[in-house]
């Protein structure tokens, strides 16, 4: 089992704090990013990076469409079979994609 990181930060007089570097790295936070605090009834608090709809404007609409379609037609849901996996793999070949890498200037 992986050990939990136990970083500590201090509250200022204005109840502000600095997010420890290891947490910023883990959550891939940058200047201006937002974080969300999730509190359990037990008192345990989690933080997570907020991904705004501006980051993925089309993705939200697409996921809403998929959700509505699944609810309207649950009988259309099928298991993902190996043949489809093979066809998809053939489309992309051995292309290595890093979704976290920044776009080059020519790709922006």
Tab-separated table of C-alpha atoms in Angstrom:
chain	number	residue	atom	x	y	z
A	1	UNK	CA	0.000	0.000	0.000
A	2	UNK	CA	1.301	3.459	-0.877
A	3	UNK	CA	1.974	5.708	2.098
A	4	UNK	CA	-0.087	8.892	2.300
A	5	UNK	CA	1.833	12.129	1.949
A	6	UNK	CA	1.461	14.353	5.000
A	7	UNK	CA	2.475	17.848	3.962
A	8	UNK	CA	1.810	20.743	6.298
A	9	UNK	CA	1.014	24.387	5.596
A	10	UNK	CA	0.206	27.291	7.898
A	11	UNK	CA	-2.789	29.641	7.891
A	12	UNK	CA	-2.075	33.354	7.770
A	13	UNK	CA	-4.026	35.954	9.746
A	14	UNK	CA	-6.309	36.172	6.701
A	15	UNK	CA	-6.899	32.369	6.640
A	16	UNK	CA	-4.764	31.957	3.534
A	17	UNK	CA	-2.247	29.191	2.997
A	18	UNK	CA	0.286	27.997	0.454
A	19	UNK	CA	-0.422	24.684	-1.232
A	20	UNK	CA	2.710	22.578	-0.670
A	21	UNK	CA	4.849	21.982	-3.773
A	22	UNK	CA	4.322	18.215	-3.671
A	23	UNK	CA	0.533	18.702	-3.681
A	24	UNK	CA	0.744	21.249	-6.526
A	25	UNK	CA	2.796	18.757	-8.506
A	26	UNK	CA	0.441	15.845	-7.793
A	27	UNK	CA	-2.631	17.885	-8.798
A	28	UNK	CA	-0.785	19.577	-11.696
A	29	UNK	CA	-1.720	22.999	-10.349
A	30	UNK	CA	-0.480	26.218	-11.855
A	31	UNK	CA	-0.860	29.874	-10.978
A	32	UNK	CA	-4.491	30.934	-11.211
A	33	UNK	CA	-5.871	27.379	-11.065
A	34	UNK	CA	-8.793	26.702	-8.748
A	35	UNK	CA	-9.052	23.950	-6.148
A	36	UNK	CA	-12.163	22.388	-4.660
A	37	UNK	CA	-12.433	21.238	-1.048
A	38	UNK	CA	-14.457	18.048	-0.528
A	39	UNK	CA	-15.397	17.439	3.103
A	40	UNK	CA	-16.653	14.092	4.408
A	41	UNK	CA	-18.983	13.840	7.413
A	42	UNK	CA	-16.061	12.343	9.348
A	43	UNK	CA	-14.168	15.623	8.971
A	44	UNK	CA	-11.654	14.319	6.413
A	45	UNK	CA	-11.057	16.896	3.686
A	46	UNK	CA	-9.818	16.260	0.159
A	47	UNK	CA	-8.758	18.856	-2.361
A	48	UNK	CA	-8.901	18.481	-6.099
A	49	UNK	CA	-8.134	20.633	-9.093
A	50	UNK	CA	-11.180	22.292	-10.640
A	51	UNK	CA	-11.343	21.835	-14.378
A	52	UNK	CA	-13.565	24.585	-15.686
A	53	UNK	CA	-15.948	24.125	-18.593
A	54	UNK	CA	-13.782	26.668	-20.413
A	55	UNK	CA	-10.996	24.071	-20.524
A	56	UNK	CA	-13.213	21.583	-22.336
A	57	UNK	CA	-16.177	23.455	-23.835
A	58	UNK	CA	-17.314	20.669	-26.150
A	59	UNK	CA	-16.608	17.799	-23.780
A	60	UNK	CA	-19.356	18.771	-21.332
A	61	UNK	CA	-21.978	18.917	-24.080
A	62	UNK	CA	-20.813	15.590	-25.500
A	63	UNK	CA	-20.940	13.885	-22.095
A	64	UNK	CA	-24.433	15.300	-21.498
A	65	UNK	CA	-25.492	13.842	-24.861
A	66	UNK	CA	-23.982	10.431	-24.051
A	67	UNK	CA	-25.638	10.402	-20.623
A	68	UNK	CA	-29.060	11.248	-22.099
A	69	UNK	CA	-28.657	8.604	-24.811
A	70	UNK	CA	-27.703	5.908	-22.290
A	71	UNK	CA	-30.700	6.787	-20.118
A	72	UNK	CA	-33.042	6.769	-23.109
A	73	UNK	CA	-31.658	3.575	-24.663
A	74	UNK	CA	-29.965	1.360	-22.036
A	75	UNK	CA	-30.581	-1.638	-24.309
A	76	UNK	CA	-27.961	-0.293	-26.758
A	77	UNK	CA	-25.094	-0.716	-24.302
A	78	UNK	CA	-22.724	-3.439	-25.479
A	79	UNK	CA	-19.552	-4.957	-24.085
A	80	UNK	CA	-16.320	-3.672	-25.622
A	81	UNK	CA	-15.027	-6.588	-27.701
A	82	UNK	CA	-11.489	-7.379	-28.851
A	83	UNK	CA	-12.274	-6.831	-32.531
A	84	UNK	CA	-13.177	-3.205	-31.944
A	85	UNK	CA	-10.004	-2.712	-29.934
A	86	UNK	CA	-7.965	-4.070	-32.849
A	87	UNK	CA	-9.679	-1.744	-35.339
A	88	UNK	CA	-9.086	1.281	-33.103
A	89	UNK	CA	-5.432	0.342	-32.563
A	90	UNK	CA	-4.972	0.084	-36.340
A	91	UNK	CA	-6.270	3.647	-36.758
A	92	UNK	CA	-3.630	5.197	-34.511
A	93	UNK	CA	-0.771	2.766	-35.098
A	94	UNK	CA	2.068	3.278	-32.664
A	95	UNK	CA	1.435	6.981	-32.101
A	96	UNK	CA	2.477	8.017	-28.606
A	97	UNK	CA	0.221	10.770	-27.277
A	98	UNK	CA	0.861	12.707	-24.076
A	99	UNK	CA	-2.365	14.540	-23.252
A	100	UNK	CA	-0.619	16.516	-20.503
A	101	UNK	CA	2.078	17.940	-22.804
A	102	UNK	CA	1.607	21.564	-23.859
A	103	UNK	CA	0.779	22.249	-27.502
A	104	UNK	CA	3.539	23.502	-29.742
A	105	UNK	CA	3.139	27.030	-31.142
A	106	UNK	CA	2.152	25.635	-34.539
A	107	UNK	CA	-0.554	23.428	-32.982
A	108	UNK	CA	-2.225	26.200	-30.956
